[in-house]
Coordinates of C-alpha atoms in Angstrom, one line a residue:
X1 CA 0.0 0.0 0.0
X2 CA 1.3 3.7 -1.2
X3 CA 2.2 6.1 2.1
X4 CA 0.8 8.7 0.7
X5 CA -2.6 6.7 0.4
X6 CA -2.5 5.9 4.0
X7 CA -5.3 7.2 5.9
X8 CA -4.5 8.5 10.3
X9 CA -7.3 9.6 12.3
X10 CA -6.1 11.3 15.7
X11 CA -8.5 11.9 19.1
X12 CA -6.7 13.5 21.5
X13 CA -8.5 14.5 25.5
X14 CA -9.4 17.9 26.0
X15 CA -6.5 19.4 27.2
X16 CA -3.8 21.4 25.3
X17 CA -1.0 19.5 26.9
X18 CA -2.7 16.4 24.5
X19 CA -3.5 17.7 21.8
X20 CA -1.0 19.6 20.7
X21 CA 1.4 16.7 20.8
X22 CA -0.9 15.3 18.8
X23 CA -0.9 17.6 16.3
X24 CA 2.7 18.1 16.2
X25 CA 2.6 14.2 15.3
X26 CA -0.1 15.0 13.0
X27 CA 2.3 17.7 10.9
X28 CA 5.4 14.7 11.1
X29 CA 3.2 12.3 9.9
X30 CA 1.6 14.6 7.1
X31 CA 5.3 16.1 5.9
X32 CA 6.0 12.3 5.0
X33 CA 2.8 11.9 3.3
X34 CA 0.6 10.4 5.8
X35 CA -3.1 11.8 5.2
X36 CA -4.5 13.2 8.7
X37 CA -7.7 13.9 9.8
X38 CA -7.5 15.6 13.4
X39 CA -10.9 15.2 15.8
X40 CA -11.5 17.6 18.4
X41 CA -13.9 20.4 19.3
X42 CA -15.1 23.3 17.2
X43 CA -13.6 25.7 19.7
X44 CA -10.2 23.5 20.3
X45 CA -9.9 23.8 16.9
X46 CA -9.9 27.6 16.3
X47 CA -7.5 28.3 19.3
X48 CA -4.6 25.4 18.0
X49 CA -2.3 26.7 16.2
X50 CA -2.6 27.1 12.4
X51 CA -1.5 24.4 10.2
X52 CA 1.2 25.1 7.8
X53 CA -0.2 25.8 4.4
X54 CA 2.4 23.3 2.6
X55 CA 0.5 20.5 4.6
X56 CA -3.0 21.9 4.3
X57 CA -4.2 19.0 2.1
X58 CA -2.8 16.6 4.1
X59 CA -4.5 17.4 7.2
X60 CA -8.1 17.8 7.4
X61 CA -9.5 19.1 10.8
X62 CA -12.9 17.9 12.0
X63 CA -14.9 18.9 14.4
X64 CA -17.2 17.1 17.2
X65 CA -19.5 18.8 18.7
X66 CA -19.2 18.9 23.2
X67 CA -22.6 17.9 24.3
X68 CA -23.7 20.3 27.1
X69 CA -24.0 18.2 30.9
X70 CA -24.7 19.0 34.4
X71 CA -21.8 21.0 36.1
X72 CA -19.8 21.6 33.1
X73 CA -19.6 25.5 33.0
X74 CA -21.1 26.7 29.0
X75 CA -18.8 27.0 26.2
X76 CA -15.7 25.0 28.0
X77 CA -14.6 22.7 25.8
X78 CA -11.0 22.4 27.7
X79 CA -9.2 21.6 30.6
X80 CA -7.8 25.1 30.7
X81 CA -11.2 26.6 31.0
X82 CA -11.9 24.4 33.9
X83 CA -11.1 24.3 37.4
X84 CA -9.6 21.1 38.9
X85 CA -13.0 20.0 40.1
X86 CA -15.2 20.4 36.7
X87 CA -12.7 18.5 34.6
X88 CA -15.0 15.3 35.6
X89 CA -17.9 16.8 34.4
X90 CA -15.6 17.4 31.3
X91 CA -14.7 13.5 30.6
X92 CA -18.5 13.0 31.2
X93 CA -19.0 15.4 28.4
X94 CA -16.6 13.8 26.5
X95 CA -18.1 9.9 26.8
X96 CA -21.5 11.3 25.0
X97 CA -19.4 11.6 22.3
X98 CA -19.5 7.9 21.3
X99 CA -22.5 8.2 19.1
X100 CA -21.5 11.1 17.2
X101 CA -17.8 10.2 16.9
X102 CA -19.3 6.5 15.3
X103 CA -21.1 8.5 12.8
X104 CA -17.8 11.0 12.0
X105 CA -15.7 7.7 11.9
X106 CA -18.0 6.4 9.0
X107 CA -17.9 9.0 6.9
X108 CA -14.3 9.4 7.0
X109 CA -13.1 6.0 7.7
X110 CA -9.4 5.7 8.5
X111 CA -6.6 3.1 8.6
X112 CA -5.9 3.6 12.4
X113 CA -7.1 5.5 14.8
X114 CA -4.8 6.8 17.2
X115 CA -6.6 7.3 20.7
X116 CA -5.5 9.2 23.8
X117 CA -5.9 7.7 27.4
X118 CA -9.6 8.9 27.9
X119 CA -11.9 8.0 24.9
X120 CA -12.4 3.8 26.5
X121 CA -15.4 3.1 23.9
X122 CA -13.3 4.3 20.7
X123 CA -11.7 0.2 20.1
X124 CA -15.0 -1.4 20.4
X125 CA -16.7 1.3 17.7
X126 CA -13.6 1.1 16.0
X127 CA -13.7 -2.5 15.6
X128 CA -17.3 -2.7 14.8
X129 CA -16.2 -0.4 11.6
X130 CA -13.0 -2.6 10.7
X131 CA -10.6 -0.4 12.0
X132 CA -7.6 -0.2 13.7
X133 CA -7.2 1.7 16.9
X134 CA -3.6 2.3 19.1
X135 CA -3.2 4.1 22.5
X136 CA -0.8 7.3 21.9
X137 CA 0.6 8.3 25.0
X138 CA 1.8 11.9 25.5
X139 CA 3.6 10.3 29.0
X140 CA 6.5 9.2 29.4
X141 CA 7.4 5.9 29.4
X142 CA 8.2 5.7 33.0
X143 CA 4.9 7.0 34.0
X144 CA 2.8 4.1 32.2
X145 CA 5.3 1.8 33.6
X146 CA 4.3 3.0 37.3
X147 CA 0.8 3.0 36.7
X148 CA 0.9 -0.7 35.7
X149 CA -0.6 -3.4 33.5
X150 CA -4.5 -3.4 32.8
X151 CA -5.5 -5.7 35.4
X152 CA -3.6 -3.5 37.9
X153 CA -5.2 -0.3 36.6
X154 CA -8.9 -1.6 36.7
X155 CA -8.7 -3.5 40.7
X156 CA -6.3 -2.3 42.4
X157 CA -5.5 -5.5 44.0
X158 CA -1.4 -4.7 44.8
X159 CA -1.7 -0.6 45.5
X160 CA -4.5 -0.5 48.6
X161 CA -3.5 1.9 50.0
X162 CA -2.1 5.6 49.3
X163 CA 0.9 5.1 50.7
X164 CA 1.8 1.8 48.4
X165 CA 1.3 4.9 46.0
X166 CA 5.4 6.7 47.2
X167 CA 7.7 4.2 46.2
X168 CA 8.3 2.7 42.9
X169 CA 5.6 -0.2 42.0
X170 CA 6.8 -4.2 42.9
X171 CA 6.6 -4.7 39.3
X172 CA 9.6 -2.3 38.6
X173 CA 12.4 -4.6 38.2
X174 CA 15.1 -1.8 38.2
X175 CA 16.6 0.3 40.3
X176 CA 13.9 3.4 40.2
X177 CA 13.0 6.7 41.9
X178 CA 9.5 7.0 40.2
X179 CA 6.6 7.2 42.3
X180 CA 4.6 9.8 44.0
X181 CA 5.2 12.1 47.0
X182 CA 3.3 11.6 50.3
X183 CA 1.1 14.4 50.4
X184 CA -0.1 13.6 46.5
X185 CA 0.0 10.0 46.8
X186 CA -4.3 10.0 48.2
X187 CA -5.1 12.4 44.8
X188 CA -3.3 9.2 42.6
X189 CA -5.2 6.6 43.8
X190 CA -8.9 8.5 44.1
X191 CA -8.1 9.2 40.2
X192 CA -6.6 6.0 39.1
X193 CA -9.1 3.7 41.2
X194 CA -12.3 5.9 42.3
X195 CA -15.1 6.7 39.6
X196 CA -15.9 10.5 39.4
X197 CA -18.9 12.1 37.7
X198 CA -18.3 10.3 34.2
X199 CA -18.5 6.8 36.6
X200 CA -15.3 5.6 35.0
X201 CA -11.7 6.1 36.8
X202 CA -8.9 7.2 35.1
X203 CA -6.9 3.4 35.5
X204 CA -10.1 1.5 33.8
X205 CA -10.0 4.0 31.1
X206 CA -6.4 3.0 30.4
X207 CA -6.9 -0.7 30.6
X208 CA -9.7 -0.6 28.4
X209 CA -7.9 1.3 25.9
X210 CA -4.9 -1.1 26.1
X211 CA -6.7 -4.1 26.1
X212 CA -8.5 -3.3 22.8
X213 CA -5.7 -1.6 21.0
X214 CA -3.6 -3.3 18.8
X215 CA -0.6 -1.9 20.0
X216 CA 1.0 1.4 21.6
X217 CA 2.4 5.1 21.0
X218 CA 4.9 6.7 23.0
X219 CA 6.1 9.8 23.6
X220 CA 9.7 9.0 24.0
X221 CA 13.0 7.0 23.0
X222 CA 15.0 4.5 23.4
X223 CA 18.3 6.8 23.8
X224 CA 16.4 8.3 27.5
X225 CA 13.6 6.2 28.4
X226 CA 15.0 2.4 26.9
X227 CA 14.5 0.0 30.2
X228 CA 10.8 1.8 31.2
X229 CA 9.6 1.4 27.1
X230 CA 10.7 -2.4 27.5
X231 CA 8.8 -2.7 31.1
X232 CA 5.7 -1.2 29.3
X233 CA 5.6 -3.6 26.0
X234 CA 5.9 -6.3 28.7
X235 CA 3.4 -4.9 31.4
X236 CA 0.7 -4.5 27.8
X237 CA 1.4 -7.7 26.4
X238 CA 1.4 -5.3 23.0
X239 CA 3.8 -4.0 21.1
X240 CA 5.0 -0.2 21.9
X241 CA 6.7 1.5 19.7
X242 CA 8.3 5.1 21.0
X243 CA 7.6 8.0 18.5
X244 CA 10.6 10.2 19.4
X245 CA 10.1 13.1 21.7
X246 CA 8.3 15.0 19.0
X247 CA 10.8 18.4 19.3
X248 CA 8.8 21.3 18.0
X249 CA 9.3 22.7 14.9
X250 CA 11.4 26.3 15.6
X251 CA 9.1 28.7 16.3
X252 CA 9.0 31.5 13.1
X253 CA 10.5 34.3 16.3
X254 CA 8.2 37.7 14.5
X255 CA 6.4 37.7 18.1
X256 CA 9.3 39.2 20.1
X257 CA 10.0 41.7 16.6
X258 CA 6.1 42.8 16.5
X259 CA 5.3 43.0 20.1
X260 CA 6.7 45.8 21.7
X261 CA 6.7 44.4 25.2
X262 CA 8.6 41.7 23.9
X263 CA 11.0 43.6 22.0
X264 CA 11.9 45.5 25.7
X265 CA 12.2 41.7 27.4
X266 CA 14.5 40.4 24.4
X267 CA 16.5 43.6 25.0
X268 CA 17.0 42.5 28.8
X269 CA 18.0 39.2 27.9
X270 CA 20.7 40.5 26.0
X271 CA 22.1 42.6 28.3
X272 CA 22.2 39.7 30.7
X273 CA 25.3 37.6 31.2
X274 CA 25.6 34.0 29.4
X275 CA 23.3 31.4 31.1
X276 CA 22.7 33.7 33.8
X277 CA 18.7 34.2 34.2
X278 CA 16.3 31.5 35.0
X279 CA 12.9 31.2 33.1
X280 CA 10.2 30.5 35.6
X281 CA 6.9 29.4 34.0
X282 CA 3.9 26.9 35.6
X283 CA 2.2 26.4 32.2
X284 CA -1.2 28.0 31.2
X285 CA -3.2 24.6 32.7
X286 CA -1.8 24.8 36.3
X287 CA -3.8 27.6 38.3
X288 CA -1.6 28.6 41.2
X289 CA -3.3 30.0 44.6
X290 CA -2.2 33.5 45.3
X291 CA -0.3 32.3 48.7
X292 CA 1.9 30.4 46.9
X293 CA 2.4 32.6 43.8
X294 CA 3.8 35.4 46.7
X295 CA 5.7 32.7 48.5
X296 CA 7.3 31.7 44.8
X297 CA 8.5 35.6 44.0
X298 CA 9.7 36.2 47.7
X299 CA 11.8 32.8 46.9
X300 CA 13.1 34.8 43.5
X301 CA 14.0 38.0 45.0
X302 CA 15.9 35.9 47.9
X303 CA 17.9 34.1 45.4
X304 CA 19.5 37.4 43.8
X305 CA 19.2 35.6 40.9
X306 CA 18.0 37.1 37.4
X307 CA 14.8 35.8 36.4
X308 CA 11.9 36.1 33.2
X309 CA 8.9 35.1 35.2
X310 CA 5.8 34.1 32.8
X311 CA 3.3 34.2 35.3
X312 CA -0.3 33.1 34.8
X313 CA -2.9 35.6 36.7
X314 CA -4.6 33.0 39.8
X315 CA -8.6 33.1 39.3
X316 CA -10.6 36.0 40.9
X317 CA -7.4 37.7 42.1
X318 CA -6.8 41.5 40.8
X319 CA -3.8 42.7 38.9
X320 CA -2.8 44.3 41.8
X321 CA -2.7 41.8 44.0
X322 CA -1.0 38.8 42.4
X323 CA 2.5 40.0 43.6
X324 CA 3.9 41.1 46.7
X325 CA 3.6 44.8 47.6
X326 CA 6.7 46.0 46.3
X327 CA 8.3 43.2 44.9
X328 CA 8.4 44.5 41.3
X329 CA 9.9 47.6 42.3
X330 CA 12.7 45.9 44.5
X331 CA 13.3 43.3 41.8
X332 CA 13.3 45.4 39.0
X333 CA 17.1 45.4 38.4
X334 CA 17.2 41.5 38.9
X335 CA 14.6 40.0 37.0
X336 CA 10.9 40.6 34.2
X337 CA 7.6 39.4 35.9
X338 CA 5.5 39.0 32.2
X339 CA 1.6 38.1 32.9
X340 CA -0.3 36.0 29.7
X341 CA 1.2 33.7 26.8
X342 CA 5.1 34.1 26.2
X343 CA 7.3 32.9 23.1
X344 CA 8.4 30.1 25.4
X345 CA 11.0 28.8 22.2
X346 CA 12.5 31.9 21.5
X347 CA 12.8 32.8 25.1
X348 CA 14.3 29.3 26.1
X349 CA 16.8 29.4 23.2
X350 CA 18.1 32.5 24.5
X351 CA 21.7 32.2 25.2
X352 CA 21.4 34.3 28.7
X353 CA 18.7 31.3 29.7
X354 CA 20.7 29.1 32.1
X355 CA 18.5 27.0 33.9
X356 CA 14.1 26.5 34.2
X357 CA 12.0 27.0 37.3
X358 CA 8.9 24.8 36.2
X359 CA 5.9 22.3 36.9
X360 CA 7.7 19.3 35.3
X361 CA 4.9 19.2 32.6
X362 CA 6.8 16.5 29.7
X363 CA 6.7 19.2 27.1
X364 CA 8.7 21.5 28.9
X365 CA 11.2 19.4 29.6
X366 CA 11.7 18.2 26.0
X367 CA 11.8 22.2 25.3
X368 CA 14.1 22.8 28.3
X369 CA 16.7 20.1 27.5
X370 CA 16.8 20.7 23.8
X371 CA 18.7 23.6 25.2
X372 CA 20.4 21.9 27.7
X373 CA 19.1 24.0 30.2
X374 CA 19.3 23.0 34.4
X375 CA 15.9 22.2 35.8
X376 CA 14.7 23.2 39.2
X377 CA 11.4 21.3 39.5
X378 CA 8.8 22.2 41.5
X379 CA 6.1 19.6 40.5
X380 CA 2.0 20.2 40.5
X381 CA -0.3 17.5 39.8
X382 CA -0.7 14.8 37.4
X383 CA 2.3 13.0 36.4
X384 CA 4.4 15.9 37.1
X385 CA 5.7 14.4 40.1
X386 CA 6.2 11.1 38.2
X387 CA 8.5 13.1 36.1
X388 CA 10.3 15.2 38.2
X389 CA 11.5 11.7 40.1
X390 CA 12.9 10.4 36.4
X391 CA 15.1 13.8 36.4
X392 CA 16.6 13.3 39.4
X393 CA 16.8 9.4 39.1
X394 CA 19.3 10.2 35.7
X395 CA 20.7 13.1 37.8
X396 CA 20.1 15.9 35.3
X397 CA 17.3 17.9 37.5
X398 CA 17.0 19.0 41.4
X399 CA 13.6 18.6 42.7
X400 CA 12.9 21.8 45.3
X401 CA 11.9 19.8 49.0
X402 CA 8.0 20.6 49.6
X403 CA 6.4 20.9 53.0
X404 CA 4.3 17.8 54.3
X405 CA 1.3 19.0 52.6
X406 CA 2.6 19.8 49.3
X407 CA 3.7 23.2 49.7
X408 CA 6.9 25.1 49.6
X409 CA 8.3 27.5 50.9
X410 CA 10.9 30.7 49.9
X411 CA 13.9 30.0 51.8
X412 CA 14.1 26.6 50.4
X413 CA 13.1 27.8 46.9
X414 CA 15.7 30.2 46.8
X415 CA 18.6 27.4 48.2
X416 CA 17.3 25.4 45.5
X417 CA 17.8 28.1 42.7
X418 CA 21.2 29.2 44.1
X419 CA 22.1 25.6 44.5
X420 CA 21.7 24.8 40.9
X421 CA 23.3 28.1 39.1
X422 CA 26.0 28.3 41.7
X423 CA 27.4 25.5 42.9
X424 CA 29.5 22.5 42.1
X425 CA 26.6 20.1 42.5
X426 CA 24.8 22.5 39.6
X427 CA 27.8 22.6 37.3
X428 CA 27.0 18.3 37.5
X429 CA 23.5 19.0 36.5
X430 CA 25.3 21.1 33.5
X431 CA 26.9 18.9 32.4
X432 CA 24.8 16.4 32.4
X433 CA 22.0 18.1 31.1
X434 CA 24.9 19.2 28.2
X435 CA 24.8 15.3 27.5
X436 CA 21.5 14.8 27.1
X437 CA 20.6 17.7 25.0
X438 CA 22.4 15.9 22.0
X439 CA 20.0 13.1 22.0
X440 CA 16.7 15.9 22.4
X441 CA 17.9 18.4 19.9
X442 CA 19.0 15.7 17.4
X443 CA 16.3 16.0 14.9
X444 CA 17.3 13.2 12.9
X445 CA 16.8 10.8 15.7
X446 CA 13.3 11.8 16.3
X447 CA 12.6 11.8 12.5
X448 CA 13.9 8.1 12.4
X449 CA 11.4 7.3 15.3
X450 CA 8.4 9.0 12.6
X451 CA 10.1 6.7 9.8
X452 CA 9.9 3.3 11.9
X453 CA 6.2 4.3 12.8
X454 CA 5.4 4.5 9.5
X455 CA 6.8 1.6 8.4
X456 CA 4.9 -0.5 11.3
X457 CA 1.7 0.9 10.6
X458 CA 2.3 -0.5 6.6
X459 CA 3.0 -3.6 7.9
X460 CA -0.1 -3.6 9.8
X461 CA -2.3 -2.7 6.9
X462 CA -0.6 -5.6 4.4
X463 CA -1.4 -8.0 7.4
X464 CA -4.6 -7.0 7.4
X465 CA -4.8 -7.1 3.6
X466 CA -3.7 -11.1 3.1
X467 CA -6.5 -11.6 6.3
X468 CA -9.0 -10.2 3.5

């Protein structure tokens, strides 16, 4: 069968973390001649970011339309839009979209489906229609390995308790510092294990997906993530094939030229000295309370360190309020607080960027290290803290200590910053982080990652052709 004849239908979750990954394998896929047709929302749709016109007739965009339930707030079609506790009524949302999503799927009937971890009905539609389906993580390979095989994920039966939850699983048959901490460990197991308003936990979605998926996508390669892809493939009893890390395209760099408050913040960074200034940024998902948000720039301003700050404004809080009295006017020769969306690229490839202050969300990390940047982690929810452990486990990030309920606090903040742009311990992370930025900024690895995909997913369809 002819590439360029083969058809790739992608359904990412609701969240902007998924889909764009997604999409960014869509454009891969495409720019080999892979035809793409991209399901989400009409709304998710309009705010991704354009398509490049030399791959406009290879990727077709289609929307499904969010049916309206019960505690999910009107025209939130996102994550982002949500507070923590809607983003239930969200997947609830989402699981009403098995009828319509049958009825898109036959009209536009692909080779393969490629599912993210929440849509559990798509293999038994897409079966009933003759069609492929595979589970594409945007995880890491170490985080699917920690939350375990199917059965594991839908009982239960060898994580009771939330404390089984901070230490690596018994099935890890490594050395490994994966797991949760204490004071998040309770939030793992309610989602993994407990139903919420959609009546299906997060671990049973999972299973269900693996279980009727002919085999699995991942995030990741062989060069960082080797011994966790093998765990996985033998956890699944499925194939798993890693896609490469999916490096973003460069960004085209006109924001910073046509925006004059960029133009002043580029203009700063230049005056600073070589890998000097941290970039401190949470995301646009993670909604930080204001308490923490003024213990974060008192732990800046203590560190004497120079600092770009993307800050995202907390809910219901007034401009006004969201810093410290004072603190922009005391810090104004050491560091930029911006509020709103940044050039994250262009900023990060800055040469006066030495290090990242961050959530440990997976695609700032690829971003981070493509640079070779030092990471101070200061992990949120999700599989953040899953993530921050693998860092320090290959001894290229420092993860800030927290309080016994999750919190942290300045004077350990600032230690932490210092300790990783000044010391001799940070000069390891360096270096280390110098190594492994020649496997995440080698493009042609992660293009021979898209290559091997493709030729699998051939393979797949002239198996399924001699079935016939």
């Amino acid at each position: 069968m002819a590439t360029k004849n083969y058809h790739v239908m992608m359904f990412p979750w609701l969240a902007f973390g998924h889909m764009l990954p997604f999409l960014e394998l869509s454009k891969k896929l495409a720019a080999k001649g892979i035809r793409v047709s991209f399901v989400s929302t009409p709304k998710n749709l309009q705010r991704l970011p354009p398509v490049p016109s030399s791959l406009g007739d290879r990727i077709k965009l289609l929307e499904i339309a969010l049916p309206s339930v019960d505690g999910l707030p009107v025209n939130c079609e996102a994550t982002v839009d949500l507070q923590p506790g809607e983003i239930q009524y969200l997947k609830k949302a989402y699981d009403k979209l098995a009828l319509p999503f049958e009825e898109l799927l036959l009209e536009n009937l692909p080779d393969l489906i490629l599912i993210d971890f929440a849509p559990f009905w798509i293999p038994e539609i897409a079966a009933k229609c003759g069609v492929s389906t595979a589970f594409f993580s945007v995880y890491t390979a170490s985080t699917l390995a920690y939350l375990g095989p199917p059965v594991e994920l839908k009982n239960g039966s060898l994580r009771t308790r939330p404390e089984h939850f901070v230490h690596p699983p018994p099935w890890f048959n490594f050395h490994s510092l994966v797991a949760h901490r204490p004071d998040y460990a309770p939030t793992m197991m309610r989602s993994t294990h407990c139903p919420d308003a959609s009546g299906v936990p997060s671990g049973q979605r999972i299973a269900k997906i693996v279980e009727g998926c002919k085999f699995v996508v991942v995030r990741s390669c062989n060069e960082f993530e080797e011994k966790y892809i093998n765990l996985i493939e033998e956890l699944y009893q499925r194939p798993v094939l890693p896609i490469g890390i999916l490096p973003p395209a460069p960004e085209t760099g006109t924001q910073p030229q046509t925006d004059s408050g960029w133009s002043y913040i580029f203009r700063w960074l230049d005056k600073q000295k070589s890998k000097s200034v941290v970039f401190v940024g949470f995301g646009s998902e993670y909604k930080m309370p204001i308490k923490q948000t003024h213990e974060l720039a008192c732990a800046l301003e203590l560190s004497e360190q120079p600092f770009l700050w993307i800050l995202r404004k907390p809910e219901g809080v007034e401009y006004q309020e969201v810093l410290p009295t004072g603190f922009l006017s005391r810090t104004s020769n050491q560091g930029i607080v911006s509020l709103g969306w940044a050039p994250q690229q262009d900023i990060l490839a800055h040469p006066s960027i030495g290090g990242c202050l961050f959530h440990s969300g997976w695609g700032t990390i690829i971003e981070a290290l493509s640079f070779g940047h030092r990471l101070i982690l200061i992990p949120m929810v999700a599989d953040q803290g899953l993530n921050a452990k693998l860092l320090v486990e290959k001894e290229i990030g420092h993860e800030v200590p927290r309080n016994e309920d999750g919190s942290f606090c300045k004077d350990i903040v600032a230690n932490s910053i210092r300790l990783v742009m000044n010391t001799e311990e940070g000069e390891k992370l360096r270096l280390r982080t110098a190594q492994v930025q020649k496997i995440f900024s080698d493009h042609r690895i992660h293009d021979s990652y898209i290559d091997q995909f493709i030729q699998h997913i051939k393979r797949l369809e002239f198996q399924k052709g001699n079935e016939k």
